[in-house]
PDB file of C-alpha atoms in Angstrom:
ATOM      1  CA  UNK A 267     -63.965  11.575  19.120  1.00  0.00           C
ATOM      2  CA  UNK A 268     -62.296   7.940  19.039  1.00  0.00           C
ATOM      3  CA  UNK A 269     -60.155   9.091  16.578  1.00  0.00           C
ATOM      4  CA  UNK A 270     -56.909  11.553  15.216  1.00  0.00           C
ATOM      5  CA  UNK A 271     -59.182  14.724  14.285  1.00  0.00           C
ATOM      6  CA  UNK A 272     -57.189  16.772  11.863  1.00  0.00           C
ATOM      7  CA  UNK A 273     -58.497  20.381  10.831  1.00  0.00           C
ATOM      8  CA  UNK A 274     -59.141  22.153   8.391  1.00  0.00           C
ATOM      9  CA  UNK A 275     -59.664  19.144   5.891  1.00  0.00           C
ATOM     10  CA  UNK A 276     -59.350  21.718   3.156  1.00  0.00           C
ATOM     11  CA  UNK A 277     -57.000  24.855   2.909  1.00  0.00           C
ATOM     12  CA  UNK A 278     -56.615  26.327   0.026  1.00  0.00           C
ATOM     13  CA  UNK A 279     -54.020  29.688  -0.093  1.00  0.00           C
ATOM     14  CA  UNK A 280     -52.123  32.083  -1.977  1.00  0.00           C
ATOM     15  CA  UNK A 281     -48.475  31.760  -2.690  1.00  0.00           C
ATOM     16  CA  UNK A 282     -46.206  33.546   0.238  1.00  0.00           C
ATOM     17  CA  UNK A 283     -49.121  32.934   3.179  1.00  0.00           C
ATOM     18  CA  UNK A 284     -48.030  31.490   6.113  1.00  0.00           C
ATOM     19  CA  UNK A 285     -50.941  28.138   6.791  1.00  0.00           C
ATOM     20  CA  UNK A 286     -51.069  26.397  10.319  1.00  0.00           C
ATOM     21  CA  UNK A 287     -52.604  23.145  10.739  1.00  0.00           C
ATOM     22  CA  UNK A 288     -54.020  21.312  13.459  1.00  0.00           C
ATOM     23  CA  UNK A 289     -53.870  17.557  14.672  1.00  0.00           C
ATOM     24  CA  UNK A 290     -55.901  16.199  18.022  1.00  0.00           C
ATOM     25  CA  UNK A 291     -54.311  12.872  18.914  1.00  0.00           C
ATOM     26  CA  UNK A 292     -56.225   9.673  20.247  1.00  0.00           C
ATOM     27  CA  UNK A 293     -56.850  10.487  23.831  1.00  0.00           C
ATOM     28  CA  UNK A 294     -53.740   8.609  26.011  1.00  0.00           C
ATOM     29  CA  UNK A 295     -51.583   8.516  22.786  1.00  0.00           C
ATOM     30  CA  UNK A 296     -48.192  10.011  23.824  1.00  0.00           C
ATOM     31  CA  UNK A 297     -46.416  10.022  20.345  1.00  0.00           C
ATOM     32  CA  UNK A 298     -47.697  11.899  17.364  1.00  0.00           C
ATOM     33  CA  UNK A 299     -45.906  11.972  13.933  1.00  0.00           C
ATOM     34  CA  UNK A 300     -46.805  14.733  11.136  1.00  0.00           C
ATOM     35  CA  UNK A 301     -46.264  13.040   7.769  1.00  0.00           C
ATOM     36  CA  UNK A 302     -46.930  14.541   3.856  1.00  0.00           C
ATOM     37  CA  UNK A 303     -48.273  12.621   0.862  1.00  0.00           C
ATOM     38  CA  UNK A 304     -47.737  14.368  -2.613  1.00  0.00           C
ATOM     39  CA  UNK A 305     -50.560  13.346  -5.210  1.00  0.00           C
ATOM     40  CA  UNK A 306     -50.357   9.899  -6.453  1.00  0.00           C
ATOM     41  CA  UNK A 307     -47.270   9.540  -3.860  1.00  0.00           C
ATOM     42  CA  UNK A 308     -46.402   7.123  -0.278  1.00  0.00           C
ATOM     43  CA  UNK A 309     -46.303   8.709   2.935  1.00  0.00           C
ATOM     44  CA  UNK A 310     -42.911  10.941   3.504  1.00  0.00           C
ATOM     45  CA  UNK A 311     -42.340  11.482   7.339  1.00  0.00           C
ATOM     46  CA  UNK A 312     -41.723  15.031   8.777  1.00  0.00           C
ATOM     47  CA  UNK A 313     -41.968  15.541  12.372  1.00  0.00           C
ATOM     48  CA  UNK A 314     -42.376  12.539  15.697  1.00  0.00           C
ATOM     49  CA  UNK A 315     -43.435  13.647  19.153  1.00  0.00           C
ATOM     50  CA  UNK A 316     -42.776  11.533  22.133  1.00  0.00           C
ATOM     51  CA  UNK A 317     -44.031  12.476  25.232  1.00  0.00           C
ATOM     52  CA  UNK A 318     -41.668  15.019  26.641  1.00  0.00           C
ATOM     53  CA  UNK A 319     -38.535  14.197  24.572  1.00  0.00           C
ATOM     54  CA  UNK A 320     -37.297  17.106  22.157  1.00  0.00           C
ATOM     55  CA  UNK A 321     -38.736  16.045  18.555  1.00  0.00           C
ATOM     56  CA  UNK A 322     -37.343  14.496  16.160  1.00  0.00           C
ATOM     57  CA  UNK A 323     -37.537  17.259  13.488  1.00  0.00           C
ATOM     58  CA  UNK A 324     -35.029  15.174  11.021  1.00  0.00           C
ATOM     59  CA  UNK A 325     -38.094  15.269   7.729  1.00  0.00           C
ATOM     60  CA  UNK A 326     -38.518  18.749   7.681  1.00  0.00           C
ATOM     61  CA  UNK A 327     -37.969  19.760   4.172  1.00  0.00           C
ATOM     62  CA  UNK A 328     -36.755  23.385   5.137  1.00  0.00           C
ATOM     63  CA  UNK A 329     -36.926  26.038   7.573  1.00  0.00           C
ATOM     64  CA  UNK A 330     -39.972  27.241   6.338  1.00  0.00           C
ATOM     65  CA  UNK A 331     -41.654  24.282   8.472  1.00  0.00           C
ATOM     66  CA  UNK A 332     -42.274  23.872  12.001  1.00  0.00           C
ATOM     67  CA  UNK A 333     -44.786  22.155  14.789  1.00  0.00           C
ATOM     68  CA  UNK A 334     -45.543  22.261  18.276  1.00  0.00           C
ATOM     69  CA  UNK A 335     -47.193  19.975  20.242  1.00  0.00           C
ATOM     70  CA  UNK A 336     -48.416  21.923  23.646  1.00  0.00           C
ATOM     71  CA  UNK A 337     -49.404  20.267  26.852  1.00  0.00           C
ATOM     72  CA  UNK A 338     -48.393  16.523  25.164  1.00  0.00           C
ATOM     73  CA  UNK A 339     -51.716  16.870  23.217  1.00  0.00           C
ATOM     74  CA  UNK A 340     -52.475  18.817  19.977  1.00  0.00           C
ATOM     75  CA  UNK A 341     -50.391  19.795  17.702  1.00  0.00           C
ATOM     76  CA  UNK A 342     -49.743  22.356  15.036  1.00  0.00           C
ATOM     77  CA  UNK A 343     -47.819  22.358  11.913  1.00  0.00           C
ATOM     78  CA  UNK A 344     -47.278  25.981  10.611  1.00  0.00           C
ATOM     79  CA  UNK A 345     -45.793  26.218   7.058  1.00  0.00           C
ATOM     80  CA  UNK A 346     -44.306  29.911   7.022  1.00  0.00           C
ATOM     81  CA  UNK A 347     -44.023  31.722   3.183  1.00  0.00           C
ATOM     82  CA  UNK A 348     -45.954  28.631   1.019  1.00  0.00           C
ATOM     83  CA  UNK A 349     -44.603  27.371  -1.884  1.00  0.00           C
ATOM     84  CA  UNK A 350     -46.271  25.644  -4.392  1.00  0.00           C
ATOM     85  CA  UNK A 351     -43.896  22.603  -4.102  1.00  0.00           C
ATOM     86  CA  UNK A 352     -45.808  22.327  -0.760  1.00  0.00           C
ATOM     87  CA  UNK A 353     -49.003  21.496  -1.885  1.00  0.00           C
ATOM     88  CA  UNK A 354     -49.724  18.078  -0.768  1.00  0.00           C
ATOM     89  CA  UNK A 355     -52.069  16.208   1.930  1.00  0.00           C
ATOM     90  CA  UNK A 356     -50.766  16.563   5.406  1.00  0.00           C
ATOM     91  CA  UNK A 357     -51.453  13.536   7.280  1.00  0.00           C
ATOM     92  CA  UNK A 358     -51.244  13.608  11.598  1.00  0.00           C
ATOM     93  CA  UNK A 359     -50.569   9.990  13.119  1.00  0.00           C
ATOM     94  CA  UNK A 360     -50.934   8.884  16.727  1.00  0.00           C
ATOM     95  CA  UNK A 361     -49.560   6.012  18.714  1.00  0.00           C
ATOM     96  CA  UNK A 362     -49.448   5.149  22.079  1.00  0.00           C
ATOM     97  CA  UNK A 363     -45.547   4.990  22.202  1.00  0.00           C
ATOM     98  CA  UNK A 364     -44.713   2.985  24.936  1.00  0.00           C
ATOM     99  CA  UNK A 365     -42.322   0.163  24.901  1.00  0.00           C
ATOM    100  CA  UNK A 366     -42.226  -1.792  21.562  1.00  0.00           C
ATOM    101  CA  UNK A 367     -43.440  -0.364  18.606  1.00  0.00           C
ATOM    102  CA  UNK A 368     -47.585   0.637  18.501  1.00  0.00           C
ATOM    103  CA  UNK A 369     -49.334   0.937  15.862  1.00  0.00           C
ATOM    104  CA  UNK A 370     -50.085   4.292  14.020  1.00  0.00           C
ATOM    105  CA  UNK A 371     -53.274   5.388  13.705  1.00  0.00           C
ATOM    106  CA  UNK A 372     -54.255   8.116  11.313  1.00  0.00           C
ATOM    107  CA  UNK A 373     -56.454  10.941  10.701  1.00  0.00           C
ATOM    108  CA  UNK A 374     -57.963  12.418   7.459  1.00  0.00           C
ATOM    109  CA  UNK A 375     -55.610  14.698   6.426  1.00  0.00           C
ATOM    110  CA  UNK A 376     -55.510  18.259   5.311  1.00  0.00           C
ATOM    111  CA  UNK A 377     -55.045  18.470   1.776  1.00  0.00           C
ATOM    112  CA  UNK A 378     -53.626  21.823   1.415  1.00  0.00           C
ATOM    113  CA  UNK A 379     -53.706  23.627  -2.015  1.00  0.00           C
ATOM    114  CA  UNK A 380     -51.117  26.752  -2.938  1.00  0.00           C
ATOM    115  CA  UNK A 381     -52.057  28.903  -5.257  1.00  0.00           C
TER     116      UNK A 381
ATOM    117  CA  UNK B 176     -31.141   6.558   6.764  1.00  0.00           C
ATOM    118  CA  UNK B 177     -33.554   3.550   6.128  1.00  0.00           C
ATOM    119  CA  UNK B 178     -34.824   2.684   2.525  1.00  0.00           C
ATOM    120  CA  UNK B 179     -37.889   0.335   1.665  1.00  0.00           C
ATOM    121  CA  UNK B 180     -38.349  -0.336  -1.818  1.00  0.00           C
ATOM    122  CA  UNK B 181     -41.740  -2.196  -2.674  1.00  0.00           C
ATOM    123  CA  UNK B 182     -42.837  -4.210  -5.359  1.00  0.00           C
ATOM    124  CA  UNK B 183     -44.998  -3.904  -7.875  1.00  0.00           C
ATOM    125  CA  UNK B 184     -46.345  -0.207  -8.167  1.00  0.00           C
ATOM    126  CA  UNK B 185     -49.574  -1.882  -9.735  1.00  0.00           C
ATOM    127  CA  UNK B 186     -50.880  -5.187  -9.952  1.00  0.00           C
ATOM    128  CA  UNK B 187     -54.461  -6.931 -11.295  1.00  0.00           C
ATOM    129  CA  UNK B 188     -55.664 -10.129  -9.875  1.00  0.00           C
ATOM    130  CA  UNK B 189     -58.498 -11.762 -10.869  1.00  0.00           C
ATOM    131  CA  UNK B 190     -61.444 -12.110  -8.184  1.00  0.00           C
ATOM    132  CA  UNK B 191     -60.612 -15.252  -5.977  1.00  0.00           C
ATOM    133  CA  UNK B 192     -57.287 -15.051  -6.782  1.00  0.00           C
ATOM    134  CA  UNK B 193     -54.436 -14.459  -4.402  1.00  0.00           C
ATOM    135  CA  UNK B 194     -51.971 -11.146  -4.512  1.00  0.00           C
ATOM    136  CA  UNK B 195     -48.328 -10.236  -3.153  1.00  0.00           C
ATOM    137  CA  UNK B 196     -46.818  -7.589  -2.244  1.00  0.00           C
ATOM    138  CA  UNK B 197     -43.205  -6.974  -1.558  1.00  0.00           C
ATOM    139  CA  UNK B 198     -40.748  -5.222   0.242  1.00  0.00           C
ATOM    140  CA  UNK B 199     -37.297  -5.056   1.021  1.00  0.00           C
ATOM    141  CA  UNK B 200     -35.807  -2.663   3.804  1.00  0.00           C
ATOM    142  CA  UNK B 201     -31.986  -1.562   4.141  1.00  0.00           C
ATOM    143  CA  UNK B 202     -31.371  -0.786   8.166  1.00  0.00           C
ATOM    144  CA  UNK B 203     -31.037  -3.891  10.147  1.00  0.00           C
ATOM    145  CA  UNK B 204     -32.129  -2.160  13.087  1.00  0.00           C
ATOM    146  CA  UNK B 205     -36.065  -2.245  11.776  1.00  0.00           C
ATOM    147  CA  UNK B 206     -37.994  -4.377  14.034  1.00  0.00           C
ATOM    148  CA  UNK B 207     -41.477  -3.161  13.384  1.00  0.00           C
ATOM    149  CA  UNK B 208     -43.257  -3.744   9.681  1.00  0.00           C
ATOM    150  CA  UNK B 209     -46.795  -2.617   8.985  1.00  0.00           C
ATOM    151  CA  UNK B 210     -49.325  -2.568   6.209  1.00  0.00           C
ATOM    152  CA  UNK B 211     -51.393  -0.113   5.264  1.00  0.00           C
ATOM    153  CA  UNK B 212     -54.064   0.186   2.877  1.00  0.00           C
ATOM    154  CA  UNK B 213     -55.738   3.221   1.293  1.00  0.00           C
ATOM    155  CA  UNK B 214     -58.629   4.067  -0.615  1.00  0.00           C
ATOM    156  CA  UNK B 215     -59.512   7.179  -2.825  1.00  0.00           C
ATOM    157  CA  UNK B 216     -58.912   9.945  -0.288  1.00  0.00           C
ATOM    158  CA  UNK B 217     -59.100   8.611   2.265  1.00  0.00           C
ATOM    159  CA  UNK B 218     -56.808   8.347   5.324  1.00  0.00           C
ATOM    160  CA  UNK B 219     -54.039   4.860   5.182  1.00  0.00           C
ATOM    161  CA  UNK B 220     -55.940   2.244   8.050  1.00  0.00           C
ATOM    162  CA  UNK B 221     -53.288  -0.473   9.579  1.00  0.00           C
ATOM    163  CA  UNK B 222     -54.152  -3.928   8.316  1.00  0.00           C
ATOM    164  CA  UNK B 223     -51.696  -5.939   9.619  1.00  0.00           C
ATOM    165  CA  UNK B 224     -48.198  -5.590  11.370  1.00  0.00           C
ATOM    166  CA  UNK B 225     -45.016  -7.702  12.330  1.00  0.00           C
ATOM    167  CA  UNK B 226     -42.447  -7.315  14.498  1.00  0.00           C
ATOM    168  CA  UNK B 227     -39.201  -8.761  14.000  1.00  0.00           C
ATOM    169  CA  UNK B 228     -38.897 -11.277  16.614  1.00  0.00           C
ATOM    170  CA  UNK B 229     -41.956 -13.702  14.652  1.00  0.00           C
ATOM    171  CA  UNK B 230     -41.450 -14.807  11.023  1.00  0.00           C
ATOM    172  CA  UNK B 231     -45.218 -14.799  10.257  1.00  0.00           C
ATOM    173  CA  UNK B 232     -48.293 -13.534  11.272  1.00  0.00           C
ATOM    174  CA  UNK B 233     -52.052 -14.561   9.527  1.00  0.00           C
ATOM    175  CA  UNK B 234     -55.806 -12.569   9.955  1.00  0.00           C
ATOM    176  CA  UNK B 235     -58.026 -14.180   8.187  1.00  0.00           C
ATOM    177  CA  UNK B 236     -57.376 -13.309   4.306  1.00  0.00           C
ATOM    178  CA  UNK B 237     -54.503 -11.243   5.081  1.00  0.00           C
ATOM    179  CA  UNK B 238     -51.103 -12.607   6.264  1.00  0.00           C
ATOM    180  CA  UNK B 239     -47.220 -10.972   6.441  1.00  0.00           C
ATOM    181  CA  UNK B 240     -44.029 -12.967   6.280  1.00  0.00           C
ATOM    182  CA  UNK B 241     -40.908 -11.632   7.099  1.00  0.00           C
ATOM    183  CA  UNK B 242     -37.351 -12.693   6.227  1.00  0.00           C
ATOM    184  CA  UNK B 243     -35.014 -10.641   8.557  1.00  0.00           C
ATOM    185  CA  UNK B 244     -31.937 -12.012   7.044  1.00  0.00           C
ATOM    186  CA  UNK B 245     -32.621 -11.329   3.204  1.00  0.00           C
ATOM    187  CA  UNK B 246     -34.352  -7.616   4.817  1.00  0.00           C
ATOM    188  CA  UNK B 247     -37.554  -8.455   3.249  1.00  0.00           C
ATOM    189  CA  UNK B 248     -41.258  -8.806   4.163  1.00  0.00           C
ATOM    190  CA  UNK B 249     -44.340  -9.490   1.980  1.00  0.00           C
ATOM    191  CA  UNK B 250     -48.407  -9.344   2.250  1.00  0.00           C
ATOM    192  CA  UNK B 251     -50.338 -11.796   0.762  1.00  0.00           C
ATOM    193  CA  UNK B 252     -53.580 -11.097   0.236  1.00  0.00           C
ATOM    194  CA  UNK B 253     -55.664 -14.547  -0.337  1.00  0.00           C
ATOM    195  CA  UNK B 254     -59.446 -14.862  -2.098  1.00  0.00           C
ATOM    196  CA  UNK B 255     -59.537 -11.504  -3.315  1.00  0.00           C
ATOM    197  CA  UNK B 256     -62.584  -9.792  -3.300  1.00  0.00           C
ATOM    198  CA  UNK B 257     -63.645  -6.111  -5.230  1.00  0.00           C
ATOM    199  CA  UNK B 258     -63.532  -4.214  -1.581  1.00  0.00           C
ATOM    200  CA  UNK B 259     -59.589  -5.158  -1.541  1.00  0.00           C
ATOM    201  CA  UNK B 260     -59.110  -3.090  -4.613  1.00  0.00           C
ATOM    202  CA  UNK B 261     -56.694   0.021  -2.944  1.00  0.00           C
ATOM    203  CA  UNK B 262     -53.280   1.089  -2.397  1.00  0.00           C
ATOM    204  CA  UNK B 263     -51.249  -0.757  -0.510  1.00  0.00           C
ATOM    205  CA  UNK B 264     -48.305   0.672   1.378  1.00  0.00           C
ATOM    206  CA  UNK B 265     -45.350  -1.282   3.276  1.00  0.00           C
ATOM    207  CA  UNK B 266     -43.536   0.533   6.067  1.00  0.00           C
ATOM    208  CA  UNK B 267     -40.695  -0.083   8.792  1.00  0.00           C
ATOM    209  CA  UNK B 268     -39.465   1.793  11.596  1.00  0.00           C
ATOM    210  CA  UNK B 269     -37.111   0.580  14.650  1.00  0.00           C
ATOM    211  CA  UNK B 270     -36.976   0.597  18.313  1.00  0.00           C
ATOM    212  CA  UNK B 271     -36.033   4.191  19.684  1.00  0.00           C
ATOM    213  CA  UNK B 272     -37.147   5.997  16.996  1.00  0.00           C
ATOM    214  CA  UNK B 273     -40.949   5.105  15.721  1.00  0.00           C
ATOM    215  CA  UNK B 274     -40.883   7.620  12.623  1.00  0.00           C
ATOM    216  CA  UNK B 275     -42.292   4.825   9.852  1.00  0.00           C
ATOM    217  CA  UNK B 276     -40.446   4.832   6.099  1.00  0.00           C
ATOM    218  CA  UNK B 277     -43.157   3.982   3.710  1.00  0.00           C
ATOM    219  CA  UNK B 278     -42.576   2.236   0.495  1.00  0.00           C
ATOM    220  CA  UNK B 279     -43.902   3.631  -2.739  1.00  0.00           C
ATOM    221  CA  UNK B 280     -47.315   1.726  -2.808  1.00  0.00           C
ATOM    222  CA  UNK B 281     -48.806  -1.130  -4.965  1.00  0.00           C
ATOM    223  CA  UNK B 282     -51.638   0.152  -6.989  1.00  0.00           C
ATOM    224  CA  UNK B 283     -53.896  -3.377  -6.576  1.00  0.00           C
ATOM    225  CA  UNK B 284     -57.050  -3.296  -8.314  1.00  0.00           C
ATOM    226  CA  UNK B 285     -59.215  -6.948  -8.311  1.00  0.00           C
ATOM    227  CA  UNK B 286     -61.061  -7.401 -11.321  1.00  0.00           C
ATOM    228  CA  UNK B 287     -64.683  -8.871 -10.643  1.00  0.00           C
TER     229      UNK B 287
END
């Protein structure tokens, strides 16, 4: 698609489950930011990708969080012992991150629901 | 870290009227501002962006000014029409390190 595809738009889970979601970037976009939204709140960054640089992992709320981002392409964000705290809508962003600033595009979101 | 604070968390305009939206931003070193506005659950879609280098920047309706000495940039929405109704967020981020801060949003409803 033209678009950042996120999936599952829906997860709903129990307390102490692990969850992993998925982001597929604009094709050609080399940087890819994971970001969270709370209900009724803005946009609270977690986790940038850029090309082959180590990530900048400095929004992570805790060590229960973590992404990948394999072959410069998709990415995962795995959530490891859910909270309820986490509940929120998970939102993947591409850009094509070269030179200045681009703009970020983003997907639909995962609203994820703990339980 | 950077900060952006934005101004007001809701705001009612009459149809045809023109709205404003504020921010202010703490780290110098922004040089990138965009606007985002979101519907009812639906993903934030890029309006309209600035980077610090102009002082304005107009499409159509929609326009940004930025004031890089006071650290503060504002959307003005012009002839407002029932489809503008949304959430409206502000955001910076700087050279070297894209990661956008988002302000809080602006709750701007248009009343027909």
């Amino acid at each position: 698609g033209a678009g950042v595809s996120q999936s599952p738009s829906n997860k709903v889970t129990e307390k102490g489950k692990d969850v992993e979601l998925r982001c597929d970037p604009i094709s050609g976009h080399t940087a890819l930011y994971w970001y969270r939204q709370s209900l009724g709140q803005g946009l609270e960054f977690l986790i940038y990708f850029q090309g082959n640089s180590a990530p900048d992992k400095s929004g992570l709320p805790s060590d229960r969080f973590s992404a990948e981002r394999t072959g410069g392409s998709v990415s995962t964000l795995t959530i490891q012992r859910t909270q309820q705290e986490d509940s929120a809508v998970y939102l993947c962003a591409s850009s094509l991150g070269t030179g200045a600033s681009q703009p970020q595009h983003f997907g639909d979101g995962t609203r994820l629901s703990i339980l | 870290g950077e900060n952006v604070e934005q101004h007001p968390s809701t705001l009612s305009v009459q149809e045809g009227d023109s709205a404003v939206i504020k921010c202010t931003y703490s780290d110098s070193a922004s040089n990138y501002f965009p606007w985002y506005k979101q519907e009812l659950g639906k993903r934030p879609q890029l309006i309209i962006d600035i980077r610090s280098n102009v002082g304005e920047k107009k499409d159509q309706r929609i326009a940004v000014t930025l004031n890089k000495t006071a650290k503060h940039f504002s959307l003005h929405i012009t002839e407002t029409q029932p489809e503008d109704s949304a959430v409206y967020f502000c955001a910076a981020s700087k050279k070297g390190n894209e990661k956008l801060t988002f302000g809080t949003g602006t709750r701007l409803t248009i009343i027909p």
